[in-house]
Amino acid sequence: LGAVGILGTGALVGVFIGGCVGEWLYAYDSRFLTAFCSLATVFRVVPFCFIFGWTGLDPAGSLASHTSFMVVLFLGGVVSTMPSPGIGAMLLNVNLPETRGTVFAFYSILDDLSKGFGTLFVSMIVPYVGGRAAAYRLALIIWVFCGFALAPTWFTLPLDEAAMRTHLNDAAMESVVRVSKRQAAQQVTQRCKAAGDAFAKERDNRKPVRWV
C-alpha cells in the first residue's frame, strides 16, 4: 500500500508539474510543448527500467534500499504523468468544438484500453523472456514508440492551430452577420408596425367631410 501511495502521489505531482511546464513552454512557442511531451514520454521509461531491472532496489531489503526504491518509484510516478496535460491541451486546441467531446472520449477509451492491453501483453510474453521483470522492461518500449510518434507534432501543431483559429473566426463572423440580419429584420418589422399604427390612428382621428 505504501508503494501504491507513493506512486499515486508522484503521479499527482507529475500532472501538476507537467501542466505548469507545458503552459510556460506553450506561451513561448507551441512547438516547445510538443517537444516536451515527446521527450517526457520517452524518458519516463528510465525510472521504471530501474524499478523493474535493478536488483538493488529491493523493497524488502535494508532501509537504504527501501528508501531508494521509494524515491525512484516516486520519480517514476512524476515522470509518467507529465506529458498528459500537454497532450490534452494539444487535442483541445486542434479539434472543433463540435467534435471535442468525441475526441476526448476516444482518448479516454484508449487510455483505459492500454492499461488492460499492457497487462495482457506482459502476461503473454513472460514465458518467452525469462520473467516478469524482463517482460515489463520490454513492454516499456511501447512508450518509446509513443514518444517518437509525438515528434511530428512539432510541424503539424502550429498549422492545425492556425486552421482552427481561422475556422473559429469565420464561424464568429458568420454568427455576427446572422445576428445583425435578425436584429435588422426585427427593427424593420417594428418600424413598419409603428408606422401602420400611426397611420391607422391618424385615419381614425380624421374628421369626415360633409358635402353641402
PDB file of N, CA and C in Angstrom, residues 102-200:
ATOM      1  N   THR A 102     -16.208  13.944 -28.553  1.00  0.00           N
ATOM      2  CA  THR A 102     -15.932  12.636 -29.140  1.00  0.00           C
ATOM      3  C   THR A 102     -14.454  12.300 -29.088  1.00  0.00           C
ATOM      4  N   VAL A 103     -13.611  13.293 -29.385  1.00  0.00           N
ATOM      5  CA  VAL A 103     -12.161  13.069 -29.381  1.00  0.00           C
ATOM      6  C   VAL A 103     -11.669  12.704 -27.985  1.00  0.00           C
ATOM      7  N   PHE A 104     -12.114  13.435 -26.977  1.00  0.00           N
ATOM      8  CA  PHE A 104     -11.655  13.154 -25.625  1.00  0.00           C
ATOM      9  C   PHE A 104     -12.230  11.847 -25.091  1.00  0.00           C
ATOM     10  N   ALA A 105     -13.435  11.503 -25.515  1.00  0.00           N
ATOM     11  CA  ALA A 105     -13.982  10.207 -25.130  1.00  0.00           C
ATOM     12  C   ALA A 105     -13.156   9.071 -25.736  1.00  0.00           C
ATOM     13  N   PHE A 106     -12.771   9.235 -26.999  1.00  0.00           N
ATOM     14  CA  PHE A 106     -11.934   8.232 -27.650  1.00  0.00           C
ATOM     15  C   PHE A 106     -10.564   8.150 -26.986  1.00  0.00           C
ATOM     16  N   TYR A 107     -10.013   9.313 -26.615  1.00  0.00           N
ATOM     17  CA  TYR A 107      -8.716   9.349 -25.927  1.00  0.00           C
ATOM     18  C   TYR A 107      -8.799   8.642 -24.572  1.00  0.00           C
ATOM     19  N   SER A 108      -9.884   8.859 -23.843  1.00  0.00           N
ATOM     20  CA  SER A 108     -10.066   8.205 -22.551  1.00  0.00           C
ATOM     21  C   SER A 108     -10.224   6.695 -22.714  1.00  0.00           C
ATOM     22  N   ILE A 109     -10.950   6.285 -23.754  1.00  0.00           N
ATOM     23  CA  ILE A 109     -11.125   4.851 -24.001  1.00  0.00           C
ATOM     24  C   ILE A 109      -9.784   4.197 -24.323  1.00  0.00           C
ATOM     25  N   LEU A 110      -8.988   4.858 -25.152  1.00  0.00           N
ATOM     26  CA  LEU A 110      -7.673   4.303 -25.480  1.00  0.00           C
ATOM     27  C   LEU A 110      -6.772   4.219 -24.256  1.00  0.00           C
ATOM     28  N   ASP A 111      -6.881   5.209 -23.370  1.00  0.00           N
ATOM     29  CA  ASP A 111      -6.077   5.203 -22.149  1.00  0.00           C
ATOM     30  C   ASP A 111      -6.447   4.012 -21.270  1.00  0.00           C
ATOM     31  N   ASP A 112      -7.748   3.787 -21.097  1.00  0.00           N
ATOM     32  CA  ASP A 112      -8.184   2.643 -20.290  1.00  0.00           C
ATOM     33  C   ASP A 112      -7.859   1.322 -20.980  1.00  0.00           C
ATOM     34  N   LEU A 113      -8.003   1.304 -22.308  1.00  0.00           N
ATOM     35  CA  LEU A 113      -7.705   0.076 -23.040  1.00  0.00           C
ATOM     36  C   LEU A 113      -6.234  -0.277 -22.954  1.00  0.00           C
ATOM     37  N   SER A 114      -5.369   0.730 -22.953  1.00  0.00           N
ATOM     38  CA  SER A 114      -3.934   0.463 -22.873  1.00  0.00           C
ATOM     39  C   SER A 114      -3.555  -0.186 -21.548  1.00  0.00           C
ATOM     40  N   LYS A 115      -4.254   0.164 -20.484  1.00  0.00           N
ATOM     41  CA  LYS A 115      -3.960  -0.445 -19.183  1.00  0.00           C
ATOM     42  C   LYS A 115      -4.258  -1.943 -19.209  1.00  0.00           C
ATOM     43  N   GLY A 116      -5.402  -2.300 -19.744  1.00  0.00           N
ATOM     44  CA  GLY A 116      -5.737  -3.718 -19.833  1.00  0.00           C
ATOM     45  C   GLY A 116      -4.878  -4.459 -20.846  1.00  0.00           C
ATOM     46  N   PHE A 117      -4.621  -3.822 -21.996  1.00  0.00           N
ATOM     47  CA  PHE A 117      -3.815  -4.478 -23.017  1.00  0.00           C
ATOM     48  C   PHE A 117      -2.374  -4.641 -22.556  1.00  0.00           C
ATOM     49  N   GLY A 118      -1.857  -3.655 -21.818  1.00  0.00           N
ATOM     50  CA  GLY A 118      -0.488  -3.764 -21.312  1.00  0.00           C
ATOM     51  C   GLY A 118      -0.327  -4.940 -20.372  1.00  0.00           C
ATOM     52  N   THR A 119      -1.295  -5.121 -19.467  1.00  0.00           N
ATOM     53  CA  THR A 119      -1.249  -6.265 -18.550  1.00  0.00           C
ATOM     54  C   THR A 119      -1.323  -7.581 -19.308  1.00  0.00           C
ATOM     55  N   LEU A 120      -2.193  -7.645 -20.302  1.00  0.00           N
ATOM     56  CA  LEU A 120      -2.313  -8.861 -21.102  1.00  0.00           C
ATOM     57  C   LEU A 120      -1.036  -9.138 -21.878  1.00  0.00           C
ATOM     58  N   PHE A 121      -0.449  -8.086 -22.442  1.00  0.00           N
ATOM     59  CA  PHE A 121       0.779  -8.247 -23.215  1.00  0.00           C
ATOM     60  C   PHE A 121       1.920  -8.772 -22.347  1.00  0.00           C
ATOM     61  N   VAL A 122       2.054  -8.213 -21.144  1.00  0.00           N
ATOM     62  CA  VAL A 122       3.111  -8.666 -20.238  1.00  0.00           C
ATOM     63  C   VAL A 122       2.899 -10.125 -19.849  1.00  0.00           C
ATOM     64  N   SER A 123       1.675 -10.482 -19.529  1.00  0.00           N
ATOM     65  CA  SER A 123       1.406 -11.868 -19.125  1.00  0.00           C
ATOM     66  C   SER A 123       1.647 -12.856 -20.263  1.00  0.00           C
ATOM     67  N   MET A 124       1.473 -12.407 -21.497  1.00  0.00           N
ATOM     68  CA  MET A 124       1.670 -13.309 -22.639  1.00  0.00           C
ATOM     69  C   MET A 124       3.146 -13.532 -22.940  1.00  0.00           C
ATOM     70  N   ILE A 125       3.991 -12.520 -22.702  1.00  0.00           N
ATOM     71  CA  ILE A 125       5.400 -12.667 -23.082  1.00  0.00           C
ATOM     72  C   ILE A 125       6.278 -13.135 -21.921  1.00  0.00           C
ATOM     73  N   VAL A 126       5.723 -13.254 -20.715  1.00  0.00           N
ATOM     74  CA  VAL A 126       6.524 -13.707 -19.569  1.00  0.00           C
ATOM     75  C   VAL A 126       7.215 -15.046 -19.832  1.00  0.00           C
ATOM     76  N   PRO A 127       6.523 -16.051 -20.374  1.00  0.00           N
ATOM     77  CA  PRO A 127       7.203 -17.344 -20.586  1.00  0.00           C
ATOM     78  C   PRO A 127       8.334 -17.289 -21.613  1.00  0.00           C
ATOM     79  N   TYR A 128       8.356 -16.258 -22.448  1.00  0.00           N
ATOM     80  CA  TYR A 128       9.315 -16.225 -23.534  1.00  0.00           C
ATOM     81  C   TYR A 128      10.527 -15.328 -23.254  1.00  0.00           C
ATOM     82  N   VAL A 129      10.439 -14.483 -22.227  1.00  0.00           N
ATOM     83  CA  VAL A 129      11.534 -13.542 -21.960  1.00  0.00           C
ATOM     84  C   VAL A 129      12.252 -13.833 -20.653  1.00  0.00           C
ATOM     85  N   GLY A 130      11.814 -14.815 -19.913  1.00  0.00           N
ATOM     86  CA  GLY A 130      12.539 -15.222 -18.718  1.00  0.00           C
ATOM     87  C   GLY A 130      12.084 -14.605 -17.420  1.00  0.00           C
ATOM     88  N   GLY A 131      10.902 -14.017 -17.359  1.00  0.00           N
ATOM     89  CA  GLY A 131      10.397 -13.496 -16.097  1.00  0.00           C
ATOM     90  C   GLY A 131       9.601 -12.224 -16.269  1.00  0.00           C
ATOM     91  N   ARG A 132       8.950 -11.830 -15.185  1.00  0.00           N
ATOM     92  CA  ARG A 132       8.094 -10.651 -15.232  1.00  0.00           C
ATOM     93  C   ARG A 132       8.903  -9.364 -15.399  1.00  0.00           C
ATOM     94  N   ALA A 133      10.055  -9.283 -14.740  1.00  0.00           N
ATOM     95  CA  ALA A 133      10.859  -8.069 -14.833  1.00  0.00           C
ATOM     96  C   ALA A 133      11.262  -7.778 -16.276  1.00  0.00           C
ATOM     97  N   ALA A 134      11.737  -8.812 -16.962  1.00  0.00           N
ATOM     98  CA  ALA A 134      12.120  -8.628 -18.362  1.00  0.00           C
ATOM     99  C   ALA A 134      10.912  -8.311 -19.228  1.00  0.00           C
ATOM    100  N   ALA A 135       9.773  -8.898 -18.905  1.00  0.00           N
ATOM    101  CA  ALA A 135       8.558  -8.624 -19.675  1.00  0.00           C
ATOM    102  C   ALA A 135       8.119  -7.175 -19.513  1.00  0.00           C
ATOM    103  N   TYR A 136       8.191  -6.671 -18.283  1.00  0.00           N
ATOM    104  CA  TYR A 136       7.822  -5.273 -18.063  1.00  0.00           C
ATOM    105  C   TYR A 136       8.797  -4.327 -18.760  1.00  0.00           C
ATOM    106  N   ARG A 137      10.081  -4.632 -18.718  1.00  0.00           N
ATOM    107  CA  ARG A 137      11.050  -3.772 -19.397  1.00  0.00           C
ATOM    108  C   ARG A 137      10.814  -3.774 -20.897  1.00  0.00           C
ATOM    109  N   LEU A 138      10.459  -4.922 -21.436  1.00  0.00           N
ATOM    110  CA  LEU A 138      10.167  -4.981 -22.869  1.00  0.00           C
ATOM    111  C   LEU A 138       8.898  -4.195 -23.201  1.00  0.00           C
ATOM    112  N   ALA A 139       7.912  -4.245 -22.319  1.00  0.00           N
ATOM    113  CA  ALA A 139       6.671  -3.513 -22.568  1.00  0.00           C
ATOM    114  C   ALA A 139       6.888  -2.004 -22.527  1.00  0.00           C
ATOM    115  N   LEU A 140       7.909  -1.572 -21.786  1.00  0.00           N
ATOM    116  CA  LEU A 140       8.190  -0.134 -21.719  1.00  0.00           C
ATOM    117  C   LEU A 140       8.622   0.445 -23.059  1.00  0.00           C
ATOM    118  N   ILE A 141       9.041  -0.406 -23.980  1.00  0.00           N
ATOM    119  CA  ILE A 141       9.450   0.080 -25.303  1.00  0.00           C
ATOM    120  C   ILE A 141       8.282   0.767 -26.019  1.00  0.00           C
ATOM    121  N   ILE A 142       7.069   0.369 -25.669  1.00  0.00           N
ATOM    122  CA  ILE A 142       5.894   0.983 -26.300  1.00  0.00           C
ATOM    123  C   ILE A 142       5.864   2.477 -26.012  1.00  0.00           C
ATOM    124  N   TRP A 143       6.289   2.872 -24.811  1.00  0.00           N
ATOM    125  CA  TRP A 143       6.356   4.301 -24.500  1.00  0.00           C
ATOM    126  C   TRP A 143       7.349   5.020 -25.401  1.00  0.00           C
ATOM    127  N   VAL A 144       8.436   4.350 -25.737  1.00  0.00           N
ATOM    128  CA  VAL A 144       9.418   4.959 -26.631  1.00  0.00           C
ATOM    129  C   VAL A 144       8.796   5.206 -28.004  1.00  0.00           C
ATOM    130  N   PHE A 145       8.062   4.220 -28.510  1.00  0.00           N
ATOM    131  CA  PHE A 145       7.377   4.387 -29.793  1.00  0.00           C
ATOM    132  C   PHE A 145       6.374   5.537 -29.734  1.00  0.00           C
ATOM    133  N   CYS A 146       5.657   5.635 -28.615  1.00  0.00           N
ATOM    134  CA  CYS A 146       4.684   6.726 -28.472  1.00  0.00           C
ATOM    135  C   CYS A 146       5.382   8.088 -28.470  1.00  0.00           C
ATOM    136  N   GLY A 147       6.528   8.165 -27.816  1.00  0.00           N
ATOM    137  CA  GLY A 147       7.273   9.420 -27.808  1.00  0.00           C
ATOM    138  C   GLY A 147       7.725   9.835 -29.191  1.00  0.00           C
ATOM    139  N   PHE A 148       8.227   8.884 -29.951  1.00  0.00           N
ATOM    140  CA  PHE A 148       8.634   9.201 -31.323  1.00  0.00           C
ATOM    141  C   PHE A 148       7.426   9.521 -32.198  1.00  0.00           C
ATOM    142  N   ALA A 149       6.281   8.914 -31.903  1.00  0.00           N
ATOM    143  CA  ALA A 149       5.074   9.214 -32.676  1.00  0.00           C
ATOM    144  C   ALA A 149       4.591  10.634 -32.433  1.00  0.00           C
ATOM    145  N   LEU A 150       4.903  11.191 -31.252  1.00  0.00           N
ATOM    146  CA  LEU A 150       4.526  12.576 -30.958  1.00  0.00           C
ATOM    147  C   LEU A 150       5.462  13.589 -31.607  1.00  0.00           C
ATOM    148  N   ALA A 151       6.633  13.162 -32.028  1.00  0.00           N
ATOM    149  CA  ALA A 151       7.622  14.090 -32.565  1.00  0.00           C
ATOM    150  C   ALA A 151       7.118  14.880 -33.781  1.00  0.00           C
ATOM    151  N   PRO A 152       6.391  14.287 -34.744  1.00  0.00           N
ATOM    152  CA  PRO A 152       5.941  15.078 -35.902  1.00  0.00           C
ATOM    153  C   PRO A 152       4.983  16.208 -35.561  1.00  0.00           C
ATOM    154  N   THR A 153       4.408  16.206 -34.351  1.00  0.00           N
ATOM    155  CA  THR A 153       3.514  17.310 -33.992  1.00  0.00           C
ATOM    156  C   THR A 153       4.264  18.629 -33.888  1.00  0.00           C
ATOM    157  N   TRP A 154       5.593  18.575 -33.829  1.00  0.00           N
ATOM    158  CA  TRP A 154       6.397  19.817 -33.882  1.00  0.00           C
ATOM    159  C   TRP A 154       6.055  20.619 -35.133  1.00  0.00           C
ATOM    160  N   PHE A 155       5.764  19.920 -36.233  1.00  0.00           N
ATOM    161  CA  PHE A 155       5.464  20.575 -37.505  1.00  0.00           C
ATOM    162  C   PHE A 155       3.962  20.765 -37.709  1.00  0.00           C
ATOM    163  N   THR A 156       3.145  19.859 -37.198  1.00  0.00           N
ATOM    164  CA  THR A 156       1.715  19.889 -37.509  1.00  0.00           C
ATOM    165  C   THR A 156       0.898  20.733 -36.539  1.00  0.00           C
ATOM    166  N   LEU A 157       1.339  20.858 -35.290  1.00  0.00           N
ATOM    167  CA  LEU A 157       0.523  21.577 -34.307  1.00  0.00           C
ATOM    168  C   LEU A 157       0.293  23.043 -34.681  1.00  0.00           C
ATOM    169  N   PRO A 158       1.323  23.818 -35.065  1.00  0.00           N
ATOM    170  CA  PRO A 158       1.044  25.215 -35.432  1.00  0.00           C
ATOM    171  C   PRO A 158       0.090  25.345 -36.608  1.00  0.00           C
ATOM    172  N   LEU A 159       0.209  24.466 -37.588  1.00  0.00           N
ATOM    173  CA  LEU A 159      -0.686  24.523 -38.748  1.00  0.00           C
ATOM    174  C   LEU A 159      -2.115  24.185 -38.353  1.00  0.00           C
ATOM    175  N   ASP A 160      -2.271  23.170 -37.522  1.00  0.00           N
ATOM    176  CA  ASP A 160      -3.613  22.777 -37.085  1.00  0.00           C
ATOM    177  C   ASP A 160      -4.252  23.864 -36.221  1.00  0.00           C
ATOM    178  N   GLU A 161      -3.454  24.488 -35.368  1.00  0.00           N
ATOM    179  CA  GLU A 161      -3.995  25.566 -34.541  1.00  0.00           C
ATOM    180  C   GLU A 161      -4.388  26.768 -35.392  1.00  0.00           C
ATOM    181  N   ALA A 162      -3.595  27.074 -36.403  1.00  0.00           N
ATOM    182  CA  ALA A 162      -3.943  28.185 -37.293  1.00  0.00           C
ATOM    183  C   ALA A 162      -5.240  27.893 -38.044  1.00  0.00           C
ATOM    184  N   ALA A 163      -5.384  26.656 -38.514  1.00  0.00           N
ATOM    185  CA  ALA A 163      -6.626  26.276 -39.196  1.00  0.00           C
ATOM    186  C   ALA A 163      -7.817  26.353 -38.245  1.00  0.00           C
ATOM    187  N   MET A 164      -7.604  25.955 -36.983  1.00  0.00           N
ATOM    188  CA  MET A 164      -8.681  26.023 -36.003  1.00  0.00           C
ATOM    189  C   MET A 164      -9.078  27.478 -35.731  1.00  0.00           C
ATOM    190  N   ARG A 165      -8.083  28.363 -35.568  1.00  0.00           N
ATOM    191  CA  ARG A 165      -8.393  29.772 -35.332  1.00  0.00           C
ATOM    192  C   ARG A 165      -9.131  30.385 -36.519  1.00  0.00           C
ATOM    193  N   THR A 166      -8.720  30.023 -37.732  1.00  0.00           N
ATOM    194  CA  THR A 166      -9.413  30.529 -38.923  1.00  0.00           C
ATOM    195  C   THR A 166     -10.865  30.073 -38.939  1.00  0.00           C
ATOM    196  N   HIS A 167     -11.075  28.806 -38.628  1.00  0.00           N
ATOM    197  CA  HIS A 167     -12.449  28.275 -38.607  1.00  0.00           C
ATOM    198  C   HIS A 167     -13.288  28.977 -37.545  1.00  0.00           C
ATOM    199  N   LEU A 168     -12.722  29.158 -36.357  1.00  0.00           N
ATOM    200  CA  LEU A 168     -13.478  29.807 -35.281  1.00  0.00           C
ATOM    201  C   LEU A 168     -13.768  31.264 -35.611  1.00  0.00           C
ATOM    202  N   ASN A 169     -12.810  31.960 -36.236  1.00  0.00           N
ATOM    203  CA  ASN A 169     -13.048  33.353 -36.634  1.00  0.00           C
ATOM    204  C   ASN A 169     -14.133  33.446 -37.694  1.00  0.00           C
ATOM    205  N   ASP A 170     -14.099  32.528 -38.664  1.00  0.00           N
ATOM    206  CA  ASP A 170     -15.148  32.518 -39.696  1.00  0.00           C
ATOM    207  C   ASP A 170     -16.511  32.227 -39.081  1.00  0.00           C
ATOM    208  N   ALA A 171     -16.540  31.273 -38.159  1.00  0.00           N
ATOM    209  CA  ALA A 171     -17.809  30.954 -37.506  1.00  0.00           C
ATOM    210  C   ALA A 171     -18.317  32.134 -36.684  1.00  0.00           C
ATOM    211  N   ALA A 172     -17.395  32.851 -36.019  1.00  0.00           N
ATOM    212  CA  ALA A 172     -17.803  34.023 -35.237  1.00  0.00           C
ATOM    213  C   ALA A 172     -18.348  35.131 -36.142  1.00  0.00           C
ATOM    214  N   MET A 173     -17.676  35.378 -37.267  1.00  0.00           N
ATOM    215  CA  MET A 173     -18.152  36.399 -38.195  1.00  0.00           C
ATOM    216  C   MET A 173     -19.507  36.015 -38.775  1.00  0.00           C
ATOM    217  N   GLU A 174     -19.667  34.754 -39.110  1.00  0.00           N
ATOM    218  CA  GLU A 174     -20.956  34.298 -39.645  1.00  0.00           C
ATOM    219  C   GLU A 174     -22.052  34.467 -38.602  1.00  0.00           C
ATOM    220  N   SER A 175     -21.728  34.178 -37.349  1.00  0.00           N
ATOM    221  CA  SER A 175     -22.711  34.364 -36.288  1.00  0.00           C
ATOM    222  C   SER A 175     -23.080  35.830 -36.117  1.00  0.00           C
ATOM    223  N   VAL A 176     -22.064  36.713 -36.202  1.00  0.00           N
ATOM    224  CA  VAL A 176     -22.332  38.152 -36.086  1.00  0.00           C
ATOM    225  C   VAL A 176     -23.222  38.628 -37.225  1.00  0.00           C
ATOM    226  N   VAL A 177     -22.963  38.141 -38.434  1.00  0.00           N
ATOM    227  CA  VAL A 177     -23.780  38.530 -39.586  1.00  0.00           C
ATOM    228  C   VAL A 177     -25.224  38.061 -39.411  1.00  0.00           C
ATOM    229  N   ARG A 178     -25.388  36.825 -38.942  1.00  0.00           N
ATOM    230  CA  ARG A 178     -26.744  36.313 -38.736  1.00  0.00           C
ATOM    231  C   ARG A 178     -27.488  37.117 -37.677  1.00  0.00           C
ATOM    232  N   VAL A 179     -26.793  37.430 -36.591  1.00  0.00           N
ATOM    233  CA  VAL A 179     -27.431  38.222 -35.533  1.00  0.00           C
ATOM    234  C   VAL A 179     -27.787  39.615 -36.037  1.00  0.00           C
ATOM    235  N   SER A 180     -26.891  40.218 -36.826  1.00  0.00           N
ATOM    236  CA  SER A 180     -27.156  41.550 -37.368  1.00  0.00           C
ATOM    237  C   SER A 180     -28.365  41.530 -38.295  1.00  0.00           C
ATOM    238  N   LYS A 181     -28.444  40.523 -39.145  1.00  0.00           N
ATOM    239  CA  LYS A 181     -29.594  40.411 -40.050  1.00  0.00           C
ATOM    240  C   LYS A 181     -30.884  40.222 -39.265  1.00  0.00           C
ATOM    241  N   ARG A 182     -30.828  39.394 -38.219  1.00  0.00           N
ATOM    242  CA  ARG A 182     -32.027  39.166 -37.420  1.00  0.00           C
ATOM    243  C   ARG A 182     -32.472  40.445 -36.716  1.00  0.00           C
ATOM    244  N   GLN A 183     -31.495  41.175 -36.164  1.00  0.00           N
ATOM    245  CA  GLN A 183     -31.846  42.426 -35.495  1.00  0.00           C
ATOM    246  C   GLN A 183     -32.383  43.457 -36.476  1.00  0.00           C
ATOM    247  N   ALA A 184     -31.796  43.517 -37.671  1.00  0.00           N
ATOM    248  CA  ALA A 184     -32.274  44.463 -38.686  1.00  0.00           C
ATOM    249  C   ALA A 184     -33.703  44.112 -39.110  1.00  0.00           C
ATOM    250  N   ALA A 185     -33.962  42.821 -39.283  1.00  0.00           N
ATOM    251  CA  ALA A 185     -35.318  42.405 -39.658  1.00  0.00           C
ATOM    252  C   ALA A 185     -36.321  42.735 -38.562  1.00  0.00           C
ATOM    253  N   GLN A 186     -35.938  42.548 -37.320  1.00  0.00           N
ATOM    254  CA  GLN A 186     -36.823  42.886 -36.214  1.00  0.00           C
ATOM    255  C   GLN A 186     -37.094  44.382 -36.157  1.00  0.00           C
ATOM    256  N   GLN A 187     -36.047  45.189 -36.382  1.00  0.00           N
ATOM    257  CA  GLN A 187     -36.236  46.637 -36.367  1.00  0.00           C
ATOM    258  C   GLN A 187     -37.142  47.105 -37.501  1.00  0.00           C
ATOM    259  N   VAL A 188     -36.961  46.503 -38.688  1.00  0.00           N
ATOM    260  CA  VAL A 188     -37.828  46.848 -39.817  1.00  0.00           C
ATOM    261  C   VAL A 188     -39.275  46.497 -39.507  1.00  0.00           C
ATOM    262  N   THR A 189     -39.463  45.314 -38.929  1.00  0.00           N
ATOM    263  CA  THR A 189     -40.822  44.890 -38.579  1.00  0.00           C
ATOM    264  C   THR A 189     -41.446  45.821 -37.553  1.00  0.00           C
ATOM    265  N   GLN A 190     -40.669  46.198 -36.537  1.00  0.00           N
ATOM    266  CA  GLN A 190     -41.195  47.090 -35.517  1.00  0.00           C
ATOM    267  C   GLN A 190     -41.521  48.469 -36.077  1.00  0.00           C
ATOM    268  N   ARG A 191     -40.645  48.990 -36.944  1.00  0.00           N
ATOM    269  CA  ARG A 191     -40.903  50.315 -37.526  1.00  0.00           C
ATOM    270  C   ARG A 191     -42.127  50.296 -38.446  1.00  0.00           C
ATOM    271  N   CYS A 192     -42.256  49.234 -39.231  1.00  0.00           N
ATOM    272  CA  CYS A 192     -43.435  49.115 -40.102  1.00  0.00           C
ATOM    273  C   CYS A 192     -44.718  49.017 -39.284  1.00  0.00           C
ATOM    274  N   LYS A 193     -44.634  48.263 -38.195  1.00  0.00           N
ATOM    275  CA  LYS A 193     -45.812  48.148 -37.336  1.00  0.00           C
ATOM    276  C   LYS A 193     -46.150  49.482 -36.701  1.00  0.00           C
ATOM    277  N   ALA A 194     -45.106  50.191 -36.236  1.00  0.00           N
ATOM    278  CA  ALA A 194     -45.347  51.503 -35.637  1.00  0.00           C
ATOM    279  C   ALA A 194     -45.929  52.476 -36.660  1.00  0.00           C
ATOM    280  N   ALA A 195     -45.404  52.448 -37.886  1.00  0.00           N
ATOM    281  CA  ALA A 195     -45.929  53.329 -38.934  1.00  0.00           C
ATOM    282  C   ALA A 195     -47.381  52.985 -39.258  1.00  0.00           C
ATOM    283  N   GLY A 196     -47.702  51.698 -39.310  1.00  0.00           N
ATOM    284  CA  GLY A 196     -49.084  51.294 -39.574  1.00  0.00           C
ATOM    285  C   GLY A 196     -50.024  51.721 -38.467  1.00  0.00           C
ATOM    286  N   ASP A 197     -49.583  51.598 -37.223  1.00  0.00           N
ATOM    287  CA  ASP A 197     -50.431  52.023 -36.105  1.00  0.00           C
ATOM    288  C   ASP A 197     -50.654  53.531 -36.129  1.00  0.00           C
ATOM    289  N   ALA A 198     -49.577  54.273 -36.450  1.00  0.00           N
ATOM    290  CA  ALA A 198     -49.718  55.739 -36.521  1.00  0.00           C
ATOM    291  C   ALA A 198     -50.673  56.148 -37.636  1.00  0.00           C
ATOM    292  N   PHE A 199     -50.599  55.481 -38.784  1.00  0.00           N
ATOM    293  CA  PHE A 199     -51.498  55.803 -39.898  1.00  0.00           C
ATOM    294  C   PHE A 199     -52.935  55.477 -39.549  1.00  0.00           C
ATOM    295  N   ALA A 200     -53.134  54.320 -38.875  1.00  0.00           N
ATOM    296  CA  ALA A 200     -54.498  53.957 -38.505  1.00  0.00           C
ATOM    297  C   ALA A 200     -55.072  54.928 -37.489  1.00  0.00           C
TER     298      ALA A 200
END
